[in-house]
CSV table of C-alpha atoms in Angstrom, one decimal:
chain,number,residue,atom,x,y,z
A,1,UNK,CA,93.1,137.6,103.5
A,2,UNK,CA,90.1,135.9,104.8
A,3,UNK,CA,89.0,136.7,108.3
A,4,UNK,CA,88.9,133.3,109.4
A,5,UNK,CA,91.9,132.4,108.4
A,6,UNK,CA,94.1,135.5,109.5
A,7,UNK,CA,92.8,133.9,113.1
A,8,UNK,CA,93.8,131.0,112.3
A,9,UNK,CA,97.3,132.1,112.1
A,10,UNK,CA,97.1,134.1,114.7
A,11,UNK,CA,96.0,131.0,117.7
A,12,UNK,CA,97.7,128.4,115.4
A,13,UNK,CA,100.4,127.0,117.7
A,14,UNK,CA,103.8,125.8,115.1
A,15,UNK,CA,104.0,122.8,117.4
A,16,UNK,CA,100.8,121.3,116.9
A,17,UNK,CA,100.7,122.0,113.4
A,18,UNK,CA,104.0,120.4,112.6
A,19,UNK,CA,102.8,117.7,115.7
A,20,UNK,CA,99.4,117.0,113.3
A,21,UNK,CA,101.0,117.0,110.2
A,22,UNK,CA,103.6,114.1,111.4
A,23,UNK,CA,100.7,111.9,112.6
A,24,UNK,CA,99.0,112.2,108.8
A,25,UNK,CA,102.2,111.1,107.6
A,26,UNK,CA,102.9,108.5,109.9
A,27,UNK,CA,98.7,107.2,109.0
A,28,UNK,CA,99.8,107.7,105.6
A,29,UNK,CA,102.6,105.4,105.8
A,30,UNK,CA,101.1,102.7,108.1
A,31,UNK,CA,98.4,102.9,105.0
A,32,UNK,CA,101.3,101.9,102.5
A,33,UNK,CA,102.7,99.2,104.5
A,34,UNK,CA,99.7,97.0,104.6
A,35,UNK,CA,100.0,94.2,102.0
A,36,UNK,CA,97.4,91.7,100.7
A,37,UNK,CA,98.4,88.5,100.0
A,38,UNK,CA,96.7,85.6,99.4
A,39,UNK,CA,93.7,86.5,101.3
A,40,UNK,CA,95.8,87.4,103.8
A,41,UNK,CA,96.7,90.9,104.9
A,42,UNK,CA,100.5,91.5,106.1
A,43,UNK,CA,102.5,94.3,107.4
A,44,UNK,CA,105.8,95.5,105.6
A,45,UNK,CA,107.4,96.3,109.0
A,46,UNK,CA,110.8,94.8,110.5
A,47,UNK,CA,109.2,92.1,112.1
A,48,UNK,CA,107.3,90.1,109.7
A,49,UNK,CA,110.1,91.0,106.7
A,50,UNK,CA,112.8,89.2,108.9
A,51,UNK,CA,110.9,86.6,110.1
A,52,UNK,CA,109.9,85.6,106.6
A,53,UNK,CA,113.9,86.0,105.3
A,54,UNK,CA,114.5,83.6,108.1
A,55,UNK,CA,111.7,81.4,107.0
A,56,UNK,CA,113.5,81.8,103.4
A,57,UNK,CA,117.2,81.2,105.0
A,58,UNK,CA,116.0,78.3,106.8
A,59,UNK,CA,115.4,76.8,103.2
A,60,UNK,CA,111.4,76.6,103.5
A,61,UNK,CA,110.4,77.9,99.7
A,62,UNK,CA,106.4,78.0,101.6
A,63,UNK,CA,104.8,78.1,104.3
A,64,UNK,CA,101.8,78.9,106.5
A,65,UNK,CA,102.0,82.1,108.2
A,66,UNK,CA,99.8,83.9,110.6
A,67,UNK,CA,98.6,87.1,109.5
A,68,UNK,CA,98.0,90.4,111.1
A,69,UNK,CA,94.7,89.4,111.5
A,70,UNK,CA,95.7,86.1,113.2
A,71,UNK,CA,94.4,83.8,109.9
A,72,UNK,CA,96.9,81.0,108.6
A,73,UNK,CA,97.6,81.6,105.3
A,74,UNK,CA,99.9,79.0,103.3
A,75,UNK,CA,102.0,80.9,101.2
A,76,UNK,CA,102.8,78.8,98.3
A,77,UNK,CA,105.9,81.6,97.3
A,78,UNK,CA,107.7,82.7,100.2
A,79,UNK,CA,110.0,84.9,98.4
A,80,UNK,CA,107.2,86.1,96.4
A,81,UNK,CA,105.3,87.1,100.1
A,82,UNK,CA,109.2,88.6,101.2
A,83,UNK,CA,109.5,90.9,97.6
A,84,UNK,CA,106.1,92.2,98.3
A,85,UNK,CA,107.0,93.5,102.1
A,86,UNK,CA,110.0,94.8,100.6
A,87,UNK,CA,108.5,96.7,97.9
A,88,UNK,CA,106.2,98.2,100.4
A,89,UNK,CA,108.4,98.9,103.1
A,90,UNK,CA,110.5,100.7,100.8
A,91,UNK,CA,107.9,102.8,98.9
A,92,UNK,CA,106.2,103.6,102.5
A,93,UNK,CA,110.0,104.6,103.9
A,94,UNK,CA,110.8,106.8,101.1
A,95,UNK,CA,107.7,108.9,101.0
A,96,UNK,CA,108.0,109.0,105.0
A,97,UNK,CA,111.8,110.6,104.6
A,98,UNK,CA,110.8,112.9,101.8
A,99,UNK,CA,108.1,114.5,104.0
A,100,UNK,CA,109.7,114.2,107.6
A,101,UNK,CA,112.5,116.1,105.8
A,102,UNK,CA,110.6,118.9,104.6
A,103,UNK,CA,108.9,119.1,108.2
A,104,UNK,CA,112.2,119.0,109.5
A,105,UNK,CA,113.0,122.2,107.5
A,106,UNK,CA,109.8,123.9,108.1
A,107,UNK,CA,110.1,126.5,110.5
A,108,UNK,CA,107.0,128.3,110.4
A,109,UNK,CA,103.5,127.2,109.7
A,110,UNK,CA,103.2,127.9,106.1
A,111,UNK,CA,106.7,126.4,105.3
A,112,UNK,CA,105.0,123.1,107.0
A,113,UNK,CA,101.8,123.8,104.4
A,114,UNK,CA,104.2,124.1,101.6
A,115,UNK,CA,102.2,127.1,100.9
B,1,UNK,CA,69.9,92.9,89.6
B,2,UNK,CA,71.0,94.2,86.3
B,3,UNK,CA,73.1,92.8,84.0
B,4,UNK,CA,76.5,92.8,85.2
B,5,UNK,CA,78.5,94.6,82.5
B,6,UNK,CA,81.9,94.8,83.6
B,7,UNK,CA,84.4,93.3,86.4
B,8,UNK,CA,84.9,96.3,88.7
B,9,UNK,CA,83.8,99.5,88.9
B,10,UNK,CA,83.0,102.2,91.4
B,11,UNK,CA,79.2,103.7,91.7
B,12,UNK,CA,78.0,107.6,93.0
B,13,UNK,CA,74.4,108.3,94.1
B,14,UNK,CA,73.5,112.0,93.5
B,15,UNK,CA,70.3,113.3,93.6
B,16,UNK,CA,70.5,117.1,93.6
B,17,UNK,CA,68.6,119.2,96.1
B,18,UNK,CA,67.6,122.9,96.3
B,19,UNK,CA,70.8,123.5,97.9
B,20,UNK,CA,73.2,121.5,96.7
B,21,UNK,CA,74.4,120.5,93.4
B,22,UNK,CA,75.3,117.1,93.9
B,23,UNK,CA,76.1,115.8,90.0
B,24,UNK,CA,78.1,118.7,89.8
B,25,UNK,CA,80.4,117.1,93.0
B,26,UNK,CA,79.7,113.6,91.1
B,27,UNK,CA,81.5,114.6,88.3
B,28,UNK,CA,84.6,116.0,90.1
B,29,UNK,CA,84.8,113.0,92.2
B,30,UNK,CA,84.7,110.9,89.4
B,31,UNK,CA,87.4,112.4,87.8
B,32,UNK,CA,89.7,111.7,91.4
B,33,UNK,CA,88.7,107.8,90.8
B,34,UNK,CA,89.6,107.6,87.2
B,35,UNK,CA,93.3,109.3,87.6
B,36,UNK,CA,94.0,107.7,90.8
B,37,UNK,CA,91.9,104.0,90.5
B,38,UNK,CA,91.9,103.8,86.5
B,39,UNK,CA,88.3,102.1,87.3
B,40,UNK,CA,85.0,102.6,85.0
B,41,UNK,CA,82.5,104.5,87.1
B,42,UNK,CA,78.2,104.5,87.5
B,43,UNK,CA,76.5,107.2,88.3
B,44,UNK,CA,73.1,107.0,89.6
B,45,UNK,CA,70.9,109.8,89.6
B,46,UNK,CA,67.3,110.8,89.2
B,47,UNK,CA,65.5,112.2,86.2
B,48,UNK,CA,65.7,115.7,87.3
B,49,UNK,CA,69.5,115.8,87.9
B,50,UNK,CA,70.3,113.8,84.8
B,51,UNK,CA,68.8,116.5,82.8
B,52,UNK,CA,70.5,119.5,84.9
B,53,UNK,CA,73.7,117.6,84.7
B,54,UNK,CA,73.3,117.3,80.8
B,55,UNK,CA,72.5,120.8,81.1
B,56,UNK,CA,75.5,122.1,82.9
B,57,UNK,CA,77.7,120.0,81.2
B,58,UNK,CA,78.9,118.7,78.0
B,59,UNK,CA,78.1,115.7,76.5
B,60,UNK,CA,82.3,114.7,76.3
B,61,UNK,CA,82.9,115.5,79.7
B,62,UNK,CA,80.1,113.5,81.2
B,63,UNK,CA,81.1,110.8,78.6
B,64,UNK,CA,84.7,111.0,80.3
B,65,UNK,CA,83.2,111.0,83.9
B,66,UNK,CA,80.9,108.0,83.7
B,67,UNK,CA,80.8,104.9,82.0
B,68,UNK,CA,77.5,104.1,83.1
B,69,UNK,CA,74.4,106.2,84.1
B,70,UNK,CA,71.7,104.8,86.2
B,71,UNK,CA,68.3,106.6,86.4
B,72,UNK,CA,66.1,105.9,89.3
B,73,UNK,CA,62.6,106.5,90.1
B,74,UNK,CA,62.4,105.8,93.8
B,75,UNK,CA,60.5,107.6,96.8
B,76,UNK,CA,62.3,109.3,99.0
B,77,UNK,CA,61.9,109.5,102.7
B,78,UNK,CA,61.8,113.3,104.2
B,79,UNK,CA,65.2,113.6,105.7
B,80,UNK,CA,65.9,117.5,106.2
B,81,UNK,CA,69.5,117.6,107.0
B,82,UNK,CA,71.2,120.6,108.9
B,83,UNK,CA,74.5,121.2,107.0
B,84,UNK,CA,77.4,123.9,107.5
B,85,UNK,CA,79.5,125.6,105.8
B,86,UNK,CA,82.1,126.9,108.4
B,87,UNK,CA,80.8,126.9,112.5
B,88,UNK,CA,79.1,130.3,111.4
B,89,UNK,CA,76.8,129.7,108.6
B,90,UNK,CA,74.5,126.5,108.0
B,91,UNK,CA,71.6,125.6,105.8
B,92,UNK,CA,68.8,122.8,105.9
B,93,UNK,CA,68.6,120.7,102.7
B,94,UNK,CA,66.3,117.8,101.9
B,95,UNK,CA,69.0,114.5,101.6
B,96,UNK,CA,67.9,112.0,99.3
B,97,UNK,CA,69.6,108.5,100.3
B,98,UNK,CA,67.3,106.4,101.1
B,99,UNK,CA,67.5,104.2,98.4
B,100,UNK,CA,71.2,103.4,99.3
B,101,UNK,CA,70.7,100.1,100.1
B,102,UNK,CA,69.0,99.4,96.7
B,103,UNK,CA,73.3,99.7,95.2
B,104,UNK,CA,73.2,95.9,95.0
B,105,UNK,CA,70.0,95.6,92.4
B,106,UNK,CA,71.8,99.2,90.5
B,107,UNK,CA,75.4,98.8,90.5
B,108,UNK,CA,76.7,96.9,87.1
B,109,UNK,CA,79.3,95.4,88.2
B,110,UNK,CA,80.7,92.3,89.7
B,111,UNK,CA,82.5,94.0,92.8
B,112,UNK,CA,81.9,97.3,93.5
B,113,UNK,CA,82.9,99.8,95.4
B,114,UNK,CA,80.1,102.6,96.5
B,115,UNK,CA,81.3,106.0,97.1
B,116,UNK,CA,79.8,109.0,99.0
B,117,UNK,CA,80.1,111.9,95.7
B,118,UNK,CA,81.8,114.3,98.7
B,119,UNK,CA,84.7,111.5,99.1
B,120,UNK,CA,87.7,112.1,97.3
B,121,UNK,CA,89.4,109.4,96.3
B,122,UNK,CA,93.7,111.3,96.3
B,123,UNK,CA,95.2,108.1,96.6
B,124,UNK,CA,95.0,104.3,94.8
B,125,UNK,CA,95.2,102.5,98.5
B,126,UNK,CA,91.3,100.9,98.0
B,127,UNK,CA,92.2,99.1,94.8
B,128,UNK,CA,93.8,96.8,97.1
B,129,UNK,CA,90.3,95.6,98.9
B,130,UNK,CA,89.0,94.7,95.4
B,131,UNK,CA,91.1,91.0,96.1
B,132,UNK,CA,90.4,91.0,99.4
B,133,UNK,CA,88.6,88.2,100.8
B,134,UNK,CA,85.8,89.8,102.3
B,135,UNK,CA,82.4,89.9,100.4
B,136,UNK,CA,81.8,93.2,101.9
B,137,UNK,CA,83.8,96.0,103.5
B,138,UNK,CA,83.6,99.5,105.3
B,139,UNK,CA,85.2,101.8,107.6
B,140,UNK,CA,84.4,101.0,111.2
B,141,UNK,CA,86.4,104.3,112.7
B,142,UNK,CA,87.4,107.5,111.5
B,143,UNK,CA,89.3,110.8,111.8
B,144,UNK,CA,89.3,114.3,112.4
B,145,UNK,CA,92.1,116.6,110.1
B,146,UNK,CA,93.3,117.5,113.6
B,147,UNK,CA,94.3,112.8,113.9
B,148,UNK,CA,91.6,113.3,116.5
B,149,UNK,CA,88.7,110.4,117.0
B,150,UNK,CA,85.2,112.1,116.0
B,151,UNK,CA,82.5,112.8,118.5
B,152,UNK,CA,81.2,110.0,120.5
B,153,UNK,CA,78.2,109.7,118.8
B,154,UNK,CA,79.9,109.4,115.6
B,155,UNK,CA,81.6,106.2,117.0
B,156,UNK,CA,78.8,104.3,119.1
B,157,UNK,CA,75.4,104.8,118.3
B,158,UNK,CA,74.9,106.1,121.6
B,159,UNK,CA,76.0,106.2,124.7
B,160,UNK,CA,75.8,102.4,125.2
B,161,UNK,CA,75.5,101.5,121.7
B,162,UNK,CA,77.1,99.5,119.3
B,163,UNK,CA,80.0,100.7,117.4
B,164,UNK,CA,79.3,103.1,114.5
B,165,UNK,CA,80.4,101.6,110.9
B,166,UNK,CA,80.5,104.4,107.9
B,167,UNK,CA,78.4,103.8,104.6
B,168,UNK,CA,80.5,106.5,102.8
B,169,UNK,CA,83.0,103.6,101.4
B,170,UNK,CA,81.5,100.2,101.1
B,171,UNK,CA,83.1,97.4,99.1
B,172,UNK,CA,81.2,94.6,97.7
B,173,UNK,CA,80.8,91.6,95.5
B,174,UNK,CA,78.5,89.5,94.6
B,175,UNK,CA,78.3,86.9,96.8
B,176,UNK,CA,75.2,85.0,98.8
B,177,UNK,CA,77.0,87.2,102.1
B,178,UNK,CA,76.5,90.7,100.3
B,179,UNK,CA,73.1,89.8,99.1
B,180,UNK,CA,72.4,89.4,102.5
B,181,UNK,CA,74.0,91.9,103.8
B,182,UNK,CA,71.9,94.7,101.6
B,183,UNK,CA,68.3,92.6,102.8
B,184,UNK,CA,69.6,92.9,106.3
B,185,UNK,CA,70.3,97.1,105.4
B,186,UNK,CA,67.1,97.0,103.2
B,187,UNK,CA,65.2,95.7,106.5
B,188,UNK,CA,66.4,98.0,109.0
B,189,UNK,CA,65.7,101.2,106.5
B,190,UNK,CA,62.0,100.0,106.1
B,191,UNK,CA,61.8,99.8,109.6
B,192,UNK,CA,63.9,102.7,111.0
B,193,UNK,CA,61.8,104.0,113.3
B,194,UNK,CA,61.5,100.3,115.5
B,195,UNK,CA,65.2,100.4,115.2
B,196,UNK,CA,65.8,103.8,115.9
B,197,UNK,CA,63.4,102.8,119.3
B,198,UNK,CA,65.4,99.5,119.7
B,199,UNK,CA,69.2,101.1,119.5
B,200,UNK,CA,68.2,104.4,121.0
B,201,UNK,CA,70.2,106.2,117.8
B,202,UNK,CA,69.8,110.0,117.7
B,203,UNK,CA,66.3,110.3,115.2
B,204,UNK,CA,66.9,113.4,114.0
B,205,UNK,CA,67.4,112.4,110.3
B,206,UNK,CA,67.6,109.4,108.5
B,207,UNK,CA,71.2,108.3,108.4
B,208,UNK,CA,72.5,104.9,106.4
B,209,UNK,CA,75.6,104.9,108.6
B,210,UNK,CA,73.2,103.3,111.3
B,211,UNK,CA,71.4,100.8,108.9
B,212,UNK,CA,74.7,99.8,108.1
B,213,UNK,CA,76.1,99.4,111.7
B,214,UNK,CA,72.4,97.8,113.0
B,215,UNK,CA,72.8,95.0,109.9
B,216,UNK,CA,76.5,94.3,111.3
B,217,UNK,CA,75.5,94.1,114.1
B,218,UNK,CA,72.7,91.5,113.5
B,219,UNK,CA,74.7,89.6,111.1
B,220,UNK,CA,77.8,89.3,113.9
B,221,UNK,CA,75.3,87.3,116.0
B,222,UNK,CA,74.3,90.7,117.6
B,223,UNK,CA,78.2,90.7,119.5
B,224,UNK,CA,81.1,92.8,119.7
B,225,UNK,CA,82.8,90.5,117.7
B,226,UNK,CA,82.8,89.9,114.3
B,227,UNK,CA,85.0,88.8,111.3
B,228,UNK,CA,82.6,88.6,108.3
B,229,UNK,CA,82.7,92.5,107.2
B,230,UNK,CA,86.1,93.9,106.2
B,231,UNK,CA,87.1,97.4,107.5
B,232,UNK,CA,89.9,98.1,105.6
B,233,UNK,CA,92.1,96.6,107.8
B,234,UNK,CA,91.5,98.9,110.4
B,235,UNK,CA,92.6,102.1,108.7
B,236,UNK,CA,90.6,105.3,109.4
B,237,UNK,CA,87.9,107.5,107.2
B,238,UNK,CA,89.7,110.8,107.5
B,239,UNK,CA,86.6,113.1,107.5
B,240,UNK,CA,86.8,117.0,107.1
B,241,UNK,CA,84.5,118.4,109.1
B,242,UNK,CA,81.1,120.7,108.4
B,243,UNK,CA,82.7,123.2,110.3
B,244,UNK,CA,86.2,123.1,108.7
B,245,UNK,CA,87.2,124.6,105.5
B,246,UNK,CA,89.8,124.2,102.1
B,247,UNK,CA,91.8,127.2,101.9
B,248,UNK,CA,94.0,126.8,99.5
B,249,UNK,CA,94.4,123.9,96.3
B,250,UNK,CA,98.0,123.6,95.5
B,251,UNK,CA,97.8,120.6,93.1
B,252,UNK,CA,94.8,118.3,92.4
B,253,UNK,CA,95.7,115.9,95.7
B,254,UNK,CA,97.1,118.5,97.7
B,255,UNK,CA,94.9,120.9,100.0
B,256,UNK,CA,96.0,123.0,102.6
B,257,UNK,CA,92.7,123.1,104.7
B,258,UNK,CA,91.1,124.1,108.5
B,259,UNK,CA,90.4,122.2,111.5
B,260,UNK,CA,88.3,123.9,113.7
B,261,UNK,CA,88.4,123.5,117.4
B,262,UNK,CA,84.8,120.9,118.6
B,263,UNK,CA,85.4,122.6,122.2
B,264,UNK,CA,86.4,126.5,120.6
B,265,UNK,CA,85.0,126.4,117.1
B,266,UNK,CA,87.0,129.9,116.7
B,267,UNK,CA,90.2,128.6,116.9
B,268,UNK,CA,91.8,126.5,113.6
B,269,UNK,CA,94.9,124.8,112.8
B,270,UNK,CA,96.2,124.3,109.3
B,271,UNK,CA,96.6,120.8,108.0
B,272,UNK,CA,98.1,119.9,104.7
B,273,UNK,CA,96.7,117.0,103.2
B,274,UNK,CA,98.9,115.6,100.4
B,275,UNK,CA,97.6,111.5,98.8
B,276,UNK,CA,95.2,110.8,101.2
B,277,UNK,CA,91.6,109.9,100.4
B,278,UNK,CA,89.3,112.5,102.4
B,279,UNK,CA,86.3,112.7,103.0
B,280,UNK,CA,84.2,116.1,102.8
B,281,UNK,CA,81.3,116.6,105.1
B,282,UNK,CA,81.8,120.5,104.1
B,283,UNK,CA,79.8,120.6,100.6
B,284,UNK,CA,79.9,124.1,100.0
B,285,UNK,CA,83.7,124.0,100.8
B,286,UNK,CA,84.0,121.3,97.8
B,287,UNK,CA,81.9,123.0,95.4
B,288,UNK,CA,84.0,126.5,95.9
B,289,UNK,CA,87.1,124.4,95.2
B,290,UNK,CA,85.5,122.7,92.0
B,291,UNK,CA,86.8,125.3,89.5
B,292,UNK,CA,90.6,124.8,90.5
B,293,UNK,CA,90.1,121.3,90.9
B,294,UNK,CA,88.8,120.8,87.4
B,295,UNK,CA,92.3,123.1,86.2
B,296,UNK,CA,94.2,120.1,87.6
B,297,UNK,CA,92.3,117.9,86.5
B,298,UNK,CA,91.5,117.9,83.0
């Protein structure tokens, strides 16, 4: 085994391995939650999917909404902007369960390295 | 600028060194961008490395790597560059990048997006910037494996100095703003030195991260705040270290690697990186893990 990474095992704390490899995730999935639409640039989290279903509820088929940037953008297809979020938010949720379940099953460093 | 000869496409400099075998990397990191971006990719190189690379490799795989090959014949500035490999071995190459800049007059296509050869492109997250609405775009923040920032000089360009913006990613199209974004970069490079007095950056080698940074900086009205430069909406440049290593390649986009300590260089962590685009400073970490990569990826 290589030197330098026989004392890496050796300091290598479990808890800030398992701590490091949530945050990569969670950057991972803040990554597949951004959506670009329009020119504008939206986030598939609760906030913006409900207020846009309310938009949608409320009977308005477009609108102009305020990015996460803070830019108007008139969406022409609200429901168009809404399947979007959703489609995001879902593919960002699932790959976030998949891997916070195998963290959550890892009990030593190299089960957390899948290794 | 050339002829534009198709829509989108991504670009690699790689000028080869005694050192470091830097078509070699070019054609590994090509292959990341066409499984992961299905994009047509340049390569632009000197004489001397296009005939090693032709050398070194067949004529069908470099046909599958690159679409286009660029050949330039530019002067180089002397930038001796202290690299690592690990915190206990290092070596001092010549870097050839001062041409960067010149992407604009040798990239043939309409929007392009220039990559660094050592940044592996694992997932397809930057095919969303190419309908973006900014002319140009970059990272303005990074990374360490361990989610920690980098060191401070690494964000400001000293210690108070303008933010730091990263010239290993940079989208652009082009529009009238891009043009003049690469004769604002193309201005600052020709007269580094003034600049280097003016921003007080550290002068030990030439670096394009700080052309880049100086020409936002000028074209934001020489403020804080600007909104003409994308930065991939804020996300981070996950950068492996010179001092860290790739242990072990389990598949083609996932690495179990080591994150050193910047305070106790002898003490690592693991990190597991699985879809993420990295970027890695270690060269002679990526070369080691070419032959595995290349099982994957053929």
């Amino acid at each position: 085994m290589d030197e330098r990474l026989e004392k890496a095992l050796d300091f290598s704390n479990y808890a800030l391995t398992l701590n490091n490899q949530k945050r990569n995730i969670r950057n991972r999935v803040a990554q597949l939650q951004i959506v670009h639409h329009l020119g504008g640039v939206f986030i598939a989290d609760h906030e913006t999917i409900a207020f846009v279903k309310t938009l949608i509820d409320l009977k308005h088929k477009e609108s102009i909404v305020i990015d996460s940037k803070n830019n108007p953008i008139t969406v022409k297809s609200l429901s168009e902007l809404l399947e979007k979020l959703i489609n995001a938010y879902t593919s960002a949720t699932t790959e976030f369960d998949i891997e916070n379940e195998k963290l959550k099953k890892s009990r030593n460093i190299k089960k957390i390295m899948d290794w | 600028m050339p002829t534009i000869q198709a829509p989108e496409g991504v670009c690699f400099f790689a000028y080869n060194n005694s050192q470091l075998d830097y078509v070699n990397m070019a054609i590994t990191s090509s292959k990341f961008v066409k499984k992961n971006l299905q994009l047509p990719v340049c390569l632009i190189t000197d004489e001397g490395s296009l005939s090693w690379l032709e050398e070194s490799h067949s004529t069908e795989e470099i046909e599958k790597c690159f679409d286009y090959i660029v050949t330039t014949n530019d002067n180089m500035k002397a930038n001796s560059r202290r690299h690592y490999d690990s915190p206990w071995t290092e070596f001092t190459a010549q870097f050839n990048n001062s041409n960067k800049h010149k992407i604009y007059q040798y990239s043939p296509f309409e929007k392009t997006l220039l990559l660094d050869i050592d940044y592996i492109v694992k997932s397809d997250t930057l095919l969303k910037y190419f309908d973006s609405d900014y002319s140009v775009s970059m990272f303005d923040n990074a990374t360490t494996l361990r989610n920690e920032p980098p060191l401070f000089l690494e964000r400001f360009l000293y210690d108070a100095g303008i933010k730091m913006w990263w010239s290993t990613v940079v989208y652009f199209d082009r529009s009238d703003f891009s043009e003049l974004f690469f004769n604002t970069w193309s201005h600052v490079a020709d007269n580094y030195d003034y600049y280097q007095y003016l921003y007080n950056f550290p002068r030990k080698m030439f670096r394009t991260d700080y052309c880049v940074s100086i020409a936002v900086h000028i074209l934001s009205g020489m403020t804080a705040e600007q909104d003409n430069i994308g930065n991939f909406d804020g996300t981070s440049l996950l950068n492996m270290s010179q001092k860290d290593d790739i242990i072990e390649v389990t598949s083609d986009n996932t690495w179990v690697m080591l994150s050193h300590d910047s305070k106790e260089v002898w003490k690592n962590i693991l990190v597991k990186t699985n879809n993420q685009d990295i970027h890695l400073m270690n060269k002679r970490a990526f070369d080691r893990i070419i032959p595995k990569l290349t099982e994957y990826l053929l």
